[in-house]
Backbone as JSON Lines, residues from 0, in Angstrom:
{"i":0,"aa":"X","n":[115.96,-29.26,-82.76],"ca":[116.88,-29.25,-81.65],"c":[117.61,-27.9,-81.56]}
{"i":1,"aa":"X","n":[117.92,-27.32,-82.71],"ca":[118.58,-26.02,-82.7],"c":[117.73,-24.99,-81.97]}
{"i":2,"aa":"X","n":[116.43,-25.06,-82.16],"ca":[115.53,-24.13,-81.49],"c":[115.63,-24.27,-79.98]}
{"i":3,"aa":"X","n":[115.68,-25.5,-79.49],"ca":[115.84,-25.74,-78.06],"c":[117.18,-25.2,-77.57]}
{"i":4,"aa":"X","n":[118.24,-25.49,-78.3],"ca":[119.57,-25.04,-77.9],"c":[119.68,-23.52,-77.92]}
{"i":5,"aa":"X","n":[119.1,-22.9,-78.93],"ca":[119.16,-21.45,-79.07],"c":[118.49,-20.74,-77.89]}
{"i":6,"aa":"X","n":[117.47,-21.39,-77.34],"ca":[116.77,-20.83,-76.19],"c":[117.26,-21.41,-74.86]}
{"i":7,"aa":"X","n":[118.4,-22.09,-74.92],"ca":[119.04,-22.67,-73.74],"c":[118.09,-23.58,-72.96]}
{"i":8,"aa":"X","n":[117.32,-24.38,-73.7],"ca":[116.42,-25.35,-73.1],"c":[117.05,-26.74,-73.16]}
{"i":9,"aa":"X","n":[116.71,-27.58,-72.21],"ca":[117.18,-28.96,-72.2],"c":[116.81,-29.63,-73.52]}
{"i":10,"aa":"X","n":[117.75,-30.32,-74.11],"ca":[117.52,-31.01,-75.38],"c":[117.53,-32.51,-75.14]}
{"i":11,"aa":"X","n":[116.34,-33.09,-74.9],"ca":[116.3,-34.52,-74.61],"c":[116.59,-35.35,-75.86]}
{"i":12,"aa":"X","n":[117.12,-36.52,-75.66],"ca":[117.4,-37.44,-76.78],"c":[116.2,-38.35,-76.96]}
{"i":13,"aa":"X","n":[115.15,-37.78,-77.54],"ca":[113.91,-38.52,-77.78],"c":[113.41,-38.23,-79.18]}
{"i":14,"aa":"X","n":[112.44,-39.02,-79.61],"ca":[111.84,-38.85,-80.93],"c":[110.39,-38.42,-80.86]}
{"i":15,"aa":"X","n":[109.86,-38.21,-79.67],"ca":[108.45,-37.87,-79.51],"c":[108.23,-36.38,-79.82]}
{"i":16,"aa":"X","n":[107.6,-36.14,-80.97],"ca":[107.39,-34.78,-81.42],"c":[106.48,-33.99,-80.49]}
{"i":17,"aa":"X","n":[105.45,-34.63,-79.94],"ca":[104.54,-33.94,-79.04],"c":[105.3,-33.45,-77.8]}
{"i":18,"aa":"X","n":[106.17,-34.28,-77.27],"ca":[106.97,-33.91,-76.1],"c":[107.94,-32.78,-76.45]}
{"i":19,"aa":"X","n":[108.6,-32.89,-77.58],"ca":[109.54,-31.84,-78.0],"c":[108.81,-30.52,-78.24]}
{"i":20,"aa":"X","n":[107.65,-30.59,-78.89],"ca":[106.88,-29.37,-79.13],"c":[106.45,-28.73,-77.81]}
{"i":21,"aa":"X","n":[106.12,-29.55,-76.83],"ca":[105.73,-29.03,-75.53],"c":[106.8,-28.15,-74.91]}
{"i":22,"aa":"X","n":[108.05,-28.41,-75.25],"ca":[109.15,-27.63,-74.7],"c":[109.27,-26.25,-75.36]}
{"i":23,"aa":"X","n":[108.74,-26.1,-76.57],"ca":[108.87,-24.82,-77.29],"c":[107.52,-24.2,-77.62]}
{"i":24,"aa":"X","n":[106.45,-24.79,-77.15],"ca":[105.1,-24.31,-77.49],"c":[104.91,-22.83,-77.15]}
{"i":25,"aa":"X","n":[105.4,-22.41,-75.99],"ca":[105.26,-21.01,-75.59],"c":[106.01,-20.1,-76.57]}
{"i":26,"aa":"X","n":[107.13,-20.58,-77.08],"ca":[107.94,-19.78,-78.0],"c":[107.38,-19.77,-79.42]}
{"i":27,"aa":"X","n":[106.82,-20.89,-79.85],"ca":[106.3,-20.99,-81.22],"c":[104.83,-20.61,-81.32]}
{"i":28,"aa":"X","n":[104.12,-20.7,-80.22],"ca":[102.68,-20.44,-80.26],"c":[101.92,-21.69,-80.65]}
{"i":29,"aa":"X","n":[100.61,-21.58,-80.62],"ca":[99.74,-22.73,-80.89],"c":[99.49,-22.91,-82.39]}
{"i":30,"aa":"X","n":[100.4,-22.44,-83.23],"ca":[100.21,-22.53,-84.67],"c":[100.48,-23.94,-85.21]}
{"i":31,"aa":"X","n":[100.89,-24.85,-84.35],"ca":[101.22,-26.21,-84.78],"c":[100.03,-27.13,-84.49]}
{"i":32,"aa":"X","n":[99.69,-27.95,-85.46],"ca":[98.57,-28.89,-85.36],"c":[99.01,-30.09,-84.5]}
{"i":33,"aa":"X","n":[98.51,-30.13,-83.26],"ca":[98.9,-31.21,-82.35],"c":[98.46,-32.58,-82.84]}
{"i":34,"aa":"X","n":[97.31,-32.66,-83.5],"ca":[96.87,-33.96,-84.0],"c":[97.81,-34.49,-85.07]}
{"i":35,"aa":"X","n":[98.41,-33.59,-85.87],"ca":[99.39,-34.02,-86.87],"c":[100.65,-34.52,-86.18]}
{"i":36,"aa":"X","n":[101.07,-33.84,-85.11],"ca":[102.24,-34.31,-84.36],"c":[101.99,-35.69,-83.77]}
{"i":37,"aa":"X","n":[100.78,-35.91,-83.27],"ca":[100.43,-37.22,-82.71],"c":[100.46,-38.29,-83.79]}
{"i":38,"aa":"X","n":[99.96,-37.96,-84.97],"ca":[99.98,-38.91,-86.09],"c":[101.42,-39.25,-86.46]}
{"i":39,"aa":"X","n":[102.25,-38.23,-86.58],"ca":[103.65,-38.46,-86.94],"c":[104.39,-39.24,-85.85]}
{"i":40,"aa":"X","n":[104.06,-38.98,-84.59],"ca":[104.67,-39.73,-83.49],"c":[104.39,-41.23,-83.62]}
{"i":41,"aa":"X","n":[103.21,-41.57,-84.12],"ca":[102.79,-42.96,-84.2],"c":[103.35,-43.69,-85.43]}
{"i":42,"aa":"X","n":[103.94,-42.96,-86.35],"ca":[104.42,-43.57,-87.6],"c":[105.79,-44.2,-87.44]}
{"i":43,"aa":"X","n":[105.97,-45.27,-88.12],"ca":[107.24,-45.95,-88.27],"c":[107.96,-46.26,-86.98]}
{"i":44,"aa":"X","n":[107.19,-46.64,-86.01],"ca":[107.8,-47.1,-84.77],"c":[108.61,-48.36,-85.03]}
{"i":45,"aa":"X","n":[108.19,-49.16,-86.05],"ca":[108.94,-50.4,-86.34],"c":[110.37,-50.12,-86.77]}
{"i":46,"aa":"X","n":[110.64,-48.9,-87.21],"ca":[112.01,-48.56,-87.54],"c":[112.85,-48.48,-86.27]}
{"i":47,"aa":"X","n":[112.16,-48.21,-85.15],"ca":[112.84,-48.11,-83.86],"c":[112.63,-49.37,-83.02]}
{"i":48,"aa":"X","n":[111.46,-50.0,-83.21],"ca":[111.07,-51.17,-82.42],"c":[110.45,-52.21,-83.35]}
{"i":49,"aa":"X","n":[110.66,-53.49,-83.11],"ca":[110.06,-54.51,-83.98],"c":[108.56,-54.6,-83.76]}
{"i":50,"aa":"X","n":[107.86,-55.14,-84.75],"ca":[106.43,-55.37,-84.61],"c":[105.63,-54.61,-85.65]}
{"i":51,"aa":"X","n":[104.33,-54.61,-85.46],"ca":[103.41,-53.98,-86.4],"c":[103.06,-52.54,-86.03]}
{"i":52,"aa":"X","n":[103.72,-51.99,-85.04],"ca":[103.44,-50.62,-84.64],"c":[103.93,-49.65,-85.71]}
{"i":53,"aa":"X","n":[103.41,-48.46,-85.68],"ca":[103.93,-47.42,-86.55],"c":[103.23,-47.26,-87.87]}
{"i":54,"aa":"X","n":[102.08,-47.89,-88.04],"ca":[101.33,-47.73,-89.27],"c":[100.14,-46.82,-89.03]}
{"i":55,"aa":"X","n":[99.67,-46.18,-90.08],"ca":[98.42,-45.44,-89.99],"c":[97.28,-46.43,-89.87]}
{"i":56,"aa":"X","n":[96.09,-45.97,-89.45],"ca":[94.96,-46.91,-89.33],"c":[94.68,-47.68,-90.62]}
{"i":57,"aa":"X","n":[94.97,-47.08,-91.76],"ca":[94.73,-47.75,-93.05],"c":[95.97,-48.47,-93.58]}
{"i":58,"aa":"X","n":[97.02,-48.55,-92.79],"ca":[98.23,-49.26,-93.22],"c":[99.39,-48.31,-93.42]}
{"i":59,"aa":"X","n":[100.3,-48.69,-94.3],"ca":[101.47,-47.85,-94.55],"c":[101.05,-46.52,-95.17]}
{"i":60,"aa":"X","n":[101.77,-45.44,-94.84],"ca":[101.44,-44.15,-95.41],"c":[101.58,-44.16,-96.93]}
{"i":61,"aa":"X","n":[100.67,-43.49,-97.6],"ca":[100.71,-43.39,-99.05],"c":[101.58,-42.2,-99.45]}
{"i":62,"aa":"X","n":[101.77,-42.04,-100.75],"ca":[102.52,-40.89,-101.25],"c":[101.79,-39.59,-100.87]}
{"i":63,"aa":"X","n":[100.46,-39.61,-100.9],"ca":[99.68,-38.43,-100.52],"c":[99.88,-38.12,-99.04]}
{"i":64,"aa":"X","n":[99.92,-39.16,-98.2],"ca":[100.19,-38.95,-96.77],"c":[101.57,-38.32,-96.59]}
{"i":65,"aa":"X","n":[102.55,-38.85,-97.29],"ca":[103.92,-38.34,-97.19],"c":[103.97,-36.87,-97.62]}
{"i":66,"aa":"X","n":[103.25,-36.52,-98.66],"ca":[103.21,-35.14,-99.13],"c":[102.6,-34.23,-98.06]}
{"i":67,"aa":"X","n":[101.52,-34.68,-97.47],"ca":[100.84,-33.91,-96.41],"c":[101.78,-33.72,-95.22]}
{"i":68,"aa":"X","n":[102.49,-34.77,-94.84],"ca":[103.43,-34.68,-93.72],"c":[104.59,-33.74,-94.07]}
{"i":69,"aa":"X","n":[105.04,-33.78,-95.3],"ca":[106.13,-32.92,-95.74],"c":[105.72,-31.45,-95.69]}
{"i":70,"aa":"X","n":[104.53,-31.14,-96.16],"ca":[104.02,-29.77,-96.12],"c":[103.94,-29.28,-94.67]}
{"i":71,"aa":"X","n":[103.43,-30.16,-93.79],"ca":[103.33,-29.82,-92.37],"c":[104.72,-29.55,-91.78]}
{"i":72,"aa":"X","n":[105.68,-30.43,-92.06],"ca":[107.03,-30.27,-91.52],"c":[107.67,-28.97,-92.02]}
{"i":73,"aa":"X","n":[107.47,-28.65,-93.28],"ca":[108.02,-27.41,-93.82],"c":[107.4,-26.19,-93.15]}
{"i":74,"aa":"X","n":[106.1,-26.23,-92.86],"ca":[105.44,-25.11,-92.2],"c":[105.99,-24.92,-90.78]}
{"i":75,"aa":"X","n":[106.18,-26.02,-90.06],"ca":[106.76,-25.93,-88.71],"c":[108.18,-25.38,-88.79]}
{"i":76,"aa":"X","n":[108.96,-25.87,-89.75],"ca":[110.33,-25.39,-89.92],"c":[110.35,-23.89,-90.2]}
{"i":77,"aa":"X","n":[109.47,-23.43,-91.1],"ca":[109.42,-22.0,-91.43],"c":[109.05,-21.15,-90.22]}
{"i":78,"aa":"X","n":[108.11,-21.62,-89.4],"ca":[107.73,-20.9,-88.18],"c":[108.91,-20.8,-87.24]}
{"i":79,"aa":"X","n":[109.62,-21.91,-87.03],"ca":[110.79,-21.91,-86.15],"c":[111.89,-21.0,-86.7]}
{"i":80,"aa":"X","n":[112.11,-21.03,-88.02],"ca":[113.15,-20.21,-88.62],"c":[112.85,-18.73,-88.44]}
{"i":81,"aa":"X","n":[111.59,-18.34,-88.6],"ca":[111.2,-16.94,-88.41],"c":[111.46,-16.53,-86.96]}
{"i":82,"aa":"X","n":[111.07,-17.4,-86.01],"ca":[111.28,-17.08,-84.59],"c":[112.77,-16.97,-84.26]}
{"i":83,"aa":"X","n":[113.6,-17.84,-84.84],"ca":[115.03,-17.79,-84.59],"c":[115.63,-16.5,-85.16]}
{"i":84,"aa":"X","n":[115.16,-16.07,-86.31],"ca":[115.67,-14.84,-86.91],"c":[115.25,-13.6,-86.13]}
{"i":85,"aa":"X","n":[114.23,-13.71,-85.3],"ca":[113.76,-12.58,-84.49],"c":[114.6,-12.4,-83.23]}
{"i":86,"aa":"X","n":[115.49,-13.34,-82.93],"ca":[116.3,-13.24,-81.7],"c":[117.32,-12.12,-81.8]}
């Protein structure tokens, strides 16, 4: 959200990573894996909505899945931080 605010872009109150990335894609470049964002968007919807939504095709995310997601999130954060420092 800070990235959106820093570039004076509308900051919607949503949780959809693909939609949020679409707002900064030109600024960050295509270095972000869209399929990973789609996977993360689909996770843990039950935390927001009741039901069986929000699981990976094989069920709940494993520790290895969580590690992979964490590495991805850190890479996106580092890219955004570098771009913010270039302002």
